[in-house]
């Protein structure tokens, strides 16, 4: 696990919560570097999630990552994250060998009353995991190439009123004609009002446009979305906080119509346990969706500190599409983590995946063991 270190300012944290950007962690010093080197061996009983004649695979994986953050001055910083997923399989018919790079670049300017940021990303990944996680669909193990550029801002207009927003352009390409490459543009913006130190109200609009770059899927067509959501962020106690957003969205294209959209999240942080529950219903795109479609996702997670250097993570995820290519996927599991030393960590994980698609129902069991070296101040 790599550690990115940044300055924290309350104004930008609010924009982060409302616009869905990655939160920043606090740190000091002009520059920080970190290195992470996770290695893992994993057995998957059914990588294709086939309904019959399941074929298993053993994967050997190495995922090096290097992070660098440079504070130009008190207001400006640059950061870069370079990584790769190097994977070998004993059954390449169902789980391909991989050499997937990833690059993330960011610039952020922060003052006590405003923030501005730019970001750019490039990554390659297995469609077996990206489509399953994003849209709840099952595909063969091919490669998705994802490129994106974006910008975000947040500014206090008065002591309590704040305006914030973000814009993003994404290019997604596949190395197979079984999936449709596409372009996806999105924008959101709105205002929020501070009721108290830990309570905020917000109203935000969002818009998006999906455009297929190939016609290998006969039903693929351009699709747009326009939505409005009202939100609230608050703290139930010193250990519980929660947020909720709800509204409507209009989608054109294959799954045209008006839909409810919303987000809800509850987090708990105790002395020896932490966890959270989140639900998200929003417009998404994927290689098999044929355009923008509404997807429902639920995630539950808990971490229990069973000893000074030992923890167990439990998780459950559910993804269900509401459109033409509607399907349902589940994933649940546990991860045992033992901190051998400040730099070395051992983990053992088990997972159960299921998919209920138009073609039928299938499941898979995944077991893995890994060793991770992390240097947070390289």
Tab-separated table of C-alpha atoms in Angstrom:
chain	number	residue	atom	x	y	z
A	1	UNK	CA	0.000	0.000	0.000
A	2	UNK	CA	1.607	3.266	-1.081
A	3	UNK	CA	1.245	6.484	0.898
A	4	UNK	CA	0.525	9.782	-0.846
A	5	UNK	CA	1.163	12.782	1.368
A	6	UNK	CA	-0.584	16.127	0.865
A	7	UNK	CA	-1.666	19.228	2.777
A	8	UNK	CA	-5.216	19.328	4.165
A	9	UNK	CA	-7.530	22.333	3.946
A	10	UNK	CA	-11.158	22.344	5.029
A	11	UNK	CA	-12.398	24.081	1.878
A	12	UNK	CA	-10.986	21.515	-0.490
A	13	UNK	CA	-12.073	18.602	1.711
A	14	UNK	CA	-15.657	19.817	1.288
A	15	UNK	CA	-15.278	19.945	-2.486
A	16	UNK	CA	-13.797	16.455	-2.334
A	17	UNK	CA	-16.797	15.090	-0.438
A	18	UNK	CA	-19.326	16.643	-2.770
A	19	UNK	CA	-17.575	16.101	-6.102
A	20	UNK	CA	-16.201	12.627	-5.494
A	21	UNK	CA	-12.492	13.375	-5.769
A	22	UNK	CA	-9.815	11.493	-3.810
A	23	UNK	CA	-9.292	12.880	-0.275
A	24	UNK	CA	-5.922	14.275	0.704
A	25	UNK	CA	-3.799	13.234	3.669
A	26	UNK	CA	-1.834	15.668	5.826
A	27	UNK	CA	1.943	15.829	5.759
A	28	UNK	CA	4.839	18.247	5.978
A	29	UNK	CA	8.065	18.772	4.068
A	30	UNK	CA	8.862	19.900	0.502
A	31	UNK	CA	8.856	16.411	-1.031
A	32	UNK	CA	7.794	12.904	-0.091
A	33	UNK	CA	8.374	9.603	-1.827
A	34	UNK	CA	7.024	6.125	-1.190
A	35	UNK	CA	7.604	2.692	-2.688
A	36	UNK	CA	5.306	-0.312	-2.554
A	37	UNK	CA	6.053	-3.830	-3.829
A	38	UNK	CA	3.142	-6.286	-3.305
A	39	UNK	CA	3.679	-9.887	-4.480
A	40	UNK	CA	0.861	-12.449	-4.523
A	41	UNK	CA	-0.046	-15.972	-5.526
A	42	UNK	CA	-3.743	-16.477	-6.248
A	43	UNK	CA	-5.951	-19.462	-7.138
A	44	UNK	CA	-9.200	-18.773	-9.033
A	45	UNK	CA	-11.600	-21.710	-9.500
A	46	UNK	CA	-13.526	-20.094	-12.382
A	47	UNK	CA	-11.981	-16.907	-13.860
A	48	UNK	CA	-14.488	-16.800	-16.742
A	49	UNK	CA	-17.457	-17.270	-14.383
A	50	UNK	CA	-18.665	-19.899	-16.829
A	51	UNK	CA	-22.004	-21.630	-16.191
A	52	UNK	CA	-20.522	-25.029	-17.027
A	53	UNK	CA	-17.128	-26.658	-17.662
A	54	UNK	CA	-15.353	-24.266	-15.307
A	55	UNK	CA	-11.576	-24.085	-15.758
A	56	UNK	CA	-9.324	-22.857	-12.930
A	57	UNK	CA	-6.108	-20.816	-12.987
A	58	UNK	CA	-3.224	-19.926	-10.682
A	59	UNK	CA	-1.919	-16.362	-11.009
A	60	UNK	CA	1.465	-15.025	-9.878
A	61	UNK	CA	1.334	-11.257	-9.472
A	62	UNK	CA	3.780	-8.424	-8.749
A	63	UNK	CA	2.506	-4.824	-8.487
A	64	UNK	CA	5.329	-2.300	-7.919
A	65	UNK	CA	4.326	1.318	-7.294
A	66	UNK	CA	6.288	4.535	-6.776
A	67	UNK	CA	4.714	7.768	-5.470
A	68	UNK	CA	6.267	11.236	-5.456
A	69	UNK	CA	4.800	14.485	-4.113
A	70	UNK	CA	6.554	17.857	-4.310
A	71	UNK	CA	5.345	20.978	-2.473
A	72	UNK	CA	6.330	23.945	-4.648
A	73	UNK	CA	5.226	26.370	-1.930
A	74	UNK	CA	2.542	26.633	0.731
A	75	UNK	CA	-0.209	26.634	-1.916
A	76	UNK	CA	1.017	24.476	-4.820
A	77	UNK	CA	2.042	20.850	-5.141
A	78	UNK	CA	2.718	18.298	-7.872
A	79	UNK	CA	2.368	14.558	-7.491
A	80	UNK	CA	2.976	11.466	-9.592
A	81	UNK	CA	2.191	7.794	-9.094
A	82	UNK	CA	3.840	5.197	-11.351
A	83	UNK	CA	2.785	1.574	-11.153
A	84	UNK	CA	2.474	-1.725	-12.977
A	85	UNK	CA	0.633	-5.027	-12.690
A	86	UNK	CA	2.888	-7.907	-13.768
A	87	UNK	CA	0.993	-11.178	-13.868
A	88	UNK	CA	1.632	-14.721	-15.035
A	89	UNK	CA	-0.955	-17.485	-15.274
A	90	UNK	CA	-0.717	-21.265	-15.543
A	91	UNK	CA	-3.850	-21.243	-17.763
A	92	UNK	CA	-3.706	-18.414	-20.284
A	93	UNK	CA	-6.891	-19.618	-22.000
A	94	UNK	CA	-8.973	-18.231	-19.122
A	95	UNK	CA	-6.567	-15.808	-17.392
A	96	UNK	CA	-4.031	-14.037	-19.599
A	97	UNK	CA	-0.453	-13.056	-18.787
A	98	UNK	CA	-0.344	-9.315	-18.137
A	99	UNK	CA	2.065	-6.369	-18.168
A	100	UNK	CA	-0.254	-3.465	-17.337
A	101	UNK	CA	1.280	-0.023	-16.613
A	102	UNK	CA	-0.395	2.883	-14.822
A	103	UNK	CA	0.515	6.573	-14.538
A	104	UNK	CA	-1.225	9.295	-12.528
A	105	UNK	CA	-0.188	12.977	-12.552
A	106	UNK	CA	-1.744	15.769	-10.457
A	107	UNK	CA	-1.341	19.447	-9.722
A	108	UNK	CA	-3.176	21.069	-6.835
A	109	UNK	CA	-3.298	24.675	-5.619
A	110	UNK	CA	-4.879	25.266	-2.212
A	111	UNK	CA	-5.524	28.368	-0.144
A	112	UNK	CA	-7.689	28.749	2.984
A	113	UNK	CA	-10.643	29.789	0.784
A	114	UNK	CA	-10.147	28.045	-2.578
A	115	UNK	CA	-8.615	25.121	-4.433
A	116	UNK	CA	-7.815	24.355	-8.071
A	117	UNK	CA	-6.558	21.104	-9.546
A	118	UNK	CA	-5.624	19.272	-12.731
A	119	UNK	CA	-5.131	15.541	-13.198
A	120	UNK	CA	-4.224	13.057	-15.925
A	121	UNK	CA	-4.341	9.252	-15.837
A	122	UNK	CA	-3.256	6.375	-18.051
A	123	UNK	CA	-3.712	2.706	-17.200
A	124	UNK	CA	-4.198	-0.761	-18.637
A	125	UNK	CA	-6.149	-3.481	-16.844
A	126	UNK	CA	-7.932	-6.780	-17.339
A	127	UNK	CA	-11.498	-6.506	-18.634
A	128	UNK	CA	-12.264	-9.464	-16.374
A	129	UNK	CA	-12.004	-7.141	-13.371
A	130	UNK	CA	-12.839	-3.678	-14.784
A	131	UNK	CA	-16.197	-4.631	-16.317
A	132	UNK	CA	-17.121	-6.757	-13.292
A	133	UNK	CA	-16.393	-3.894	-10.870
A	134	UNK	CA	-17.781	-0.997	-12.960
A	135	UNK	CA	-20.935	-2.393	-14.510
A	136	UNK	CA	-21.504	-5.858	-13.068
A	137	UNK	CA	-20.873	-7.698	-16.346
A	138	UNK	CA	-18.690	-10.731	-17.107
A	139	UNK	CA	-16.287	-10.738	-20.059
A	140	UNK	CA	-13.341	-12.720	-21.354
A	141	UNK	CA	-9.908	-11.726	-20.060
A	142	UNK	CA	-8.818	-9.024	-22.500
A	143	UNK	CA	-7.260	-5.567	-21.982
A	144	UNK	CA	-8.900	-2.217	-21.283
A	145	UNK	CA	-6.847	0.941	-21.906
A	146	UNK	CA	-8.111	3.905	-19.915
A	147	UNK	CA	-6.949	7.501	-20.427
A	148	UNK	CA	-8.455	10.572	-18.768
A	149	UNK	CA	-7.833	14.246	-18.054
A	150	UNK	CA	-9.759	16.394	-15.628
A	151	UNK	CA	-9.950	19.528	-13.524
A	152	UNK	CA	-11.621	20.476	-10.247
A	153	UNK	CA	-12.167	23.614	-8.204
A	154	UNK	CA	-13.662	24.772	-4.913
A	155	UNK	CA	-14.128	28.335	-3.664
A	156	UNK	CA	-15.839	29.883	-0.667
A	157	UNK	CA	-18.133	32.666	-1.901
A	158	UNK	CA	-18.916	33.778	1.641
A	159	UNK	CA	-18.061	32.444	5.099
A	160	UNK	CA	-20.665	29.654	4.693
A	161	UNK	CA	-21.411	29.374	0.961
A	162	UNK	CA	-19.047	27.419	-1.275
A	163	UNK	CA	-19.059	26.666	-5.011
A	164	UNK	CA	-17.257	23.610	-6.377
A	165	UNK	CA	-17.189	21.399	-9.439
A	166	UNK	CA	-15.225	19.068	-11.685
A	167	UNK	CA	-14.899	18.168	-15.358
A	168	UNK	CA	-13.452	14.989	-16.837
A	169	UNK	CA	-12.811	13.525	-20.290
A	170	UNK	CA	-12.243	9.771	-20.561
A	171	UNK	CA	-11.096	7.561	-23.456
A	172	UNK	CA	-11.659	3.809	-23.010
A	173	UNK	CA	-10.368	1.334	-25.608
A	174	UNK	CA	-10.486	-2.468	-25.766
A	175	UNK	CA	-8.292	-4.899	-27.683
A	176	UNK	CA	-11.282	-7.041	-28.685
A	177	UNK	CA	-14.310	-6.510	-30.933
A	178	UNK	CA	-16.496	-8.183	-28.298
A	179	UNK	CA	-16.437	-4.888	-26.340
A	180	UNK	CA	-17.206	-1.372	-27.580
A	181	UNK	CA	-14.535	1.306	-27.157
A	182	UNK	CA	-16.011	4.664	-26.159
A	183	UNK	CA	-15.452	8.257	-25.103
A	184	UNK	CA	-17.133	9.605	-21.994
A	185	UNK	CA	-17.268	13.259	-20.907
A	186	UNK	CA	-18.682	14.332	-17.543
A	187	UNK	CA	-19.155	17.568	-15.629
A	188	UNK	CA	-20.634	18.416	-12.244
A	189	UNK	CA	-20.939	21.537	-10.182
A	190	UNK	CA	-22.998	23.245	-7.514
A	191	UNK	CA	-23.029	25.033	-4.197
A	192	UNK	CA	-23.021	23.995	-0.542
A	193	UNK	CA	-23.898	25.720	2.698
A	194	UNK	CA	-22.231	25.149	6.089
A	195	UNK	CA	-24.936	24.607	8.697
A	196	UNK	CA	-22.323	23.932	11.376
A	197	UNK	CA	-18.746	22.691	11.678
A	198	UNK	CA	-19.799	19.129	10.792
A	199	UNK	CA	-23.037	19.722	8.839
A	200	UNK	CA	-23.458	20.836	5.238
A	201	UNK	CA	-26.271	21.092	2.697
A	202	UNK	CA	-25.625	20.989	-1.049
A	203	UNK	CA	-27.276	21.070	-4.452
A	204	UNK	CA	-25.390	19.780	-7.501
A	205	UNK	CA	-26.069	19.234	-11.184
A	206	UNK	CA	-24.285	16.690	-13.372
A	207	UNK	CA	-24.039	16.035	-17.085
A	208	UNK	CA	-22.402	13.417	-19.263
A	209	UNK	CA	-22.044	12.287	-22.858
A	210	UNK	CA	-21.100	8.800	-24.075
A	211	UNK	CA	-19.957	8.245	-27.658
A	212	UNK	CA	-18.999	4.800	-29.032
A	213	UNK	CA	-15.880	4.814	-31.182
A	214	UNK	CA	-16.808	1.608	-33.043
A	215	UNK	CA	-19.986	-0.073	-34.276
A	216	UNK	CA	-19.114	-3.676	-33.433
A	217	UNK	CA	-22.071	-3.795	-31.038
A	218	UNK	CA	-25.190	-3.192	-33.125
A	219	UNK	CA	-27.072	-1.594	-30.222
A	220	UNK	CA	-24.304	0.864	-29.257
A	221	UNK	CA	-25.273	4.497	-29.754
A	222	UNK	CA	-24.504	7.956	-28.413
A	223	UNK	CA	-26.002	8.630	-25.012
A	224	UNK	CA	-26.312	11.650	-22.719
A	225	UNK	CA	-27.278	12.256	-19.113
A	226	UNK	CA	-28.470	15.273	-17.144
A	227	UNK	CA	-29.127	15.121	-13.420
A	228	UNK	CA	-29.772	17.115	-10.253
A	229	UNK	CA	-29.072	16.026	-6.662
A	230	UNK	CA	-29.563	17.492	-3.196
A	231	UNK	CA	-27.221	16.419	-0.417
A	232	UNK	CA	-26.497	16.488	3.294
A	233	UNK	CA	-23.291	15.703	5.202
A	234	UNK	CA	-23.251	15.359	8.958
A	235	UNK	CA	-21.854	13.586	12.015
A	236	UNK	CA	-24.021	11.301	14.129
A	237	UNK	CA	-21.402	11.188	16.902
A	238	UNK	CA	-17.640	11.386	17.367
A	239	UNK	CA	-17.403	7.867	15.859
A	240	UNK	CA	-20.142	7.957	13.193
A	241	UNK	CA	-20.464	10.249	10.185
A	242	UNK	CA	-22.790	10.002	7.226
A	243	UNK	CA	-23.737	11.646	3.949
A	244	UNK	CA	-26.706	11.334	1.613
A	245	UNK	CA	-27.505	12.685	-1.855
A	246	UNK	CA	-30.692	12.119	-3.850
A	247	UNK	CA	-32.234	13.378	-7.080
A	248	UNK	CA	-33.278	12.527	-10.624
A	249	UNK	CA	-31.361	11.851	-13.827
A	250	UNK	CA	-32.444	11.794	-17.466
A	251	UNK	CA	-30.686	9.421	-19.864
A	252	UNK	CA	-30.946	9.328	-23.669
A	253	UNK	CA	-29.905	6.433	-25.895
A	254	UNK	CA	-30.484	2.701	-25.491
A	255	UNK	CA	-31.707	2.961	-21.879
A	256	UNK	CA	-33.562	6.278	-22.316
A	257	UNK	CA	-35.736	7.447	-19.443
A	258	UNK	CA	-35.930	9.273	-16.119
A	259	UNK	CA	-34.322	7.497	-13.172
A	260	UNK	CA	-33.785	8.069	-9.473
A	261	UNK	CA	-30.124	8.625	-8.583
A	262	UNK	CA	-28.523	8.874	-5.202
A	263	UNK	CA	-25.645	8.153	-2.861
A	264	UNK	CA	-25.556	7.259	0.812
A	265	UNK	CA	-22.571	6.490	3.009
A	266	UNK	CA	-22.138	5.747	6.724
A	267	UNK	CA	-18.694	5.410	8.342
A	268	UNK	CA	-17.657	4.196	11.785
A	269	UNK	CA	-14.283	4.601	13.460
A	270	UNK	CA	-13.696	2.952	16.834
A	271	UNK	CA	-10.671	2.057	18.918
A	272	UNK	CA	-10.358	-1.505	17.609
A	273	UNK	CA	-12.817	-1.644	14.712
A	274	UNK	CA	-13.851	0.507	11.768
A	275	UNK	CA	-16.206	0.083	8.876
A	276	UNK	CA	-18.582	1.607	6.421
A	277	UNK	CA	-21.586	1.059	4.214
A	278	UNK	CA	-22.199	2.836	0.927
A	279	UNK	CA	-24.901	2.727	-1.729
A	280	UNK	CA	-24.602	4.426	-5.113
A	281	UNK	CA	-27.111	4.634	-7.965
A	282	UNK	CA	-25.748	6.543	-10.960
A	283	UNK	CA	-25.209	6.535	-14.726
A	284	UNK	CA	-22.225	4.439	-15.830
A	285	UNK	CA	-20.660	3.267	-19.092
A	286	UNK	CA	-18.877	0.063	-20.017
A	287	UNK	CA	-17.806	-2.096	-22.905
A	288	UNK	CA	-21.114	-3.991	-23.013
A	289	UNK	CA	-23.634	-1.358	-21.903
A	290	UNK	CA	-24.199	0.142	-25.391
A	291	UNK	CA	-24.381	3.608	-23.813
A	292	UNK	CA	-24.992	5.198	-20.444
A	293	UNK	CA	-27.092	3.050	-18.126
A	294	UNK	CA	-28.158	3.185	-14.496
A	295	UNK	CA	-26.158	0.963	-12.154
A	296	UNK	CA	-26.773	0.178	-8.483
A	297	UNK	CA	-23.824	-0.656	-6.253
A	298	UNK	CA	-23.674	-1.563	-2.583
A	299	UNK	CA	-20.498	-2.015	-0.554
A	300	UNK	CA	-20.061	-3.084	3.076
A	301	UNK	CA	-16.653	-3.267	4.730
A	302	UNK	CA	-15.291	-3.802	8.229
A	303	UNK	CA	-11.799	-3.930	9.738
A	304	UNK	CA	-11.205	-5.528	13.134
A	305	UNK	CA	-7.879	-5.076	14.936
A	306	UNK	CA	-7.556	-8.489	16.583
A	307	UNK	CA	-4.048	-7.795	17.959
A	308	UNK	CA	-1.398	-5.092	17.957
A	309	UNK	CA	-0.105	-6.042	14.480
A	310	UNK	CA	-2.960	-8.183	13.173
A	311	UNK	CA	-6.215	-7.186	11.482
A	312	UNK	CA	-8.995	-8.891	9.538
A	313	UNK	CA	-10.957	-7.129	6.789
A	314	UNK	CA	-14.417	-8.274	5.692
A	315	UNK	CA	-16.224	-6.959	2.617
A	316	UNK	CA	-19.334	-7.475	0.513
A	317	UNK	CA	-20.169	-5.807	-2.816
A	318	UNK	CA	-23.247	-5.977	-5.022
A	319	UNK	CA	-23.574	-4.448	-8.488
A	320	UNK	CA	-26.785	-4.502	-10.512
A	321	UNK	CA	-27.540	-2.801	-13.820
A	322	UNK	CA	-31.045	-1.569	-14.566
A	323	UNK	CA	-30.755	-1.331	-18.362
A	324	UNK	CA	-30.787	-3.566	-21.442
A	325	UNK	CA	-27.672	-5.460	-20.389
A	326	UNK	CA	-28.911	-5.729	-16.819
A	327	UNK	CA	-27.145	-8.271	-14.653
A	328	UNK	CA	-26.219	-8.851	-11.036
A	329	UNK	CA	-22.810	-9.644	-9.569
A	330	UNK	CA	-21.762	-10.292	-5.977
A	331	UNK	CA	-18.383	-10.415	-4.304
A	332	UNK	CA	-17.680	-11.202	-0.663
A	333	UNK	CA	-14.590	-12.161	1.246
A	334	UNK	CA	-12.082	-11.635	4.023
A	335	UNK	CA	-8.445	-10.571	4.210
A	336	UNK	CA	-6.104	-11.443	7.092
A	337	UNK	CA	-3.265	-8.922	7.504
A	338	UNK	CA	-0.183	-9.378	9.702
A	339	UNK	CA	2.354	-6.534	10.012
A	340	UNK	CA	5.668	-8.389	10.215
A	341	UNK	CA	7.701	-5.187	10.578
A	342	UNK	CA	7.236	-1.479	9.790
A	343	UNK	CA	8.058	-2.229	6.121
A	344	UNK	CA	6.779	-5.797	5.610
A	345	UNK	CA	3.198	-7.057	5.649
A	346	UNK	CA	1.761	-10.555	5.116
A	347	UNK	CA	-1.820	-11.085	3.952
A	348	UNK	CA	-4.083	-14.056	3.254
A	349	UNK	CA	-7.407	-13.550	1.474
A	350	UNK	CA	-10.444	-15.568	0.422
A	351	UNK	CA	-13.216	-14.405	-1.896
A	352	UNK	CA	-16.477	-15.689	-3.379
A	353	UNK	CA	-17.708	-14.151	-6.659
A	354	UNK	CA	-21.058	-14.814	-8.355
A	355	UNK	CA	-22.712	-13.498	-11.513
A	356	UNK	CA	-26.384	-13.708	-12.507
A	357	UNK	CA	-26.431	-12.625	-16.163
A	358	UNK	CA	-28.817	-13.070	-19.072
A	359	UNK	CA	-26.804	-16.184	-20.026
A	360	UNK	CA	-27.233	-17.760	-16.563
A	361	UNK	CA	-25.749	-18.005	-13.072
A	362	UNK	CA	-22.123	-18.832	-12.200
A	363	UNK	CA	-19.738	-18.605	-9.267
A	364	UNK	CA	-16.028	-18.740	-8.421
A	365	UNK	CA	-13.812	-19.105	-5.348
A	366	UNK	CA	-10.563	-17.143	-5.063
A	367	UNK	CA	-7.794	-17.798	-2.514
A	368	UNK	CA	-4.572	-15.825	-2.318
A	369	UNK	CA	-1.494	-15.223	-0.180
A	370	UNK	CA	0.756	-12.209	-0.503
A	371	UNK	CA	3.786	-10.379	0.880
A	372	UNK	CA	4.044	-6.597	0.621
A	373	UNK	CA	7.087	-4.364	1.117
A	374	UNK	CA	6.217	-0.677	1.670
A	375	UNK	CA	8.593	2.189	2.409
A	376	UNK	CA	6.502	5.286	3.229
A	377	UNK	CA	9.439	7.738	3.156
A	378	UNK	CA	11.775	6.381	0.514
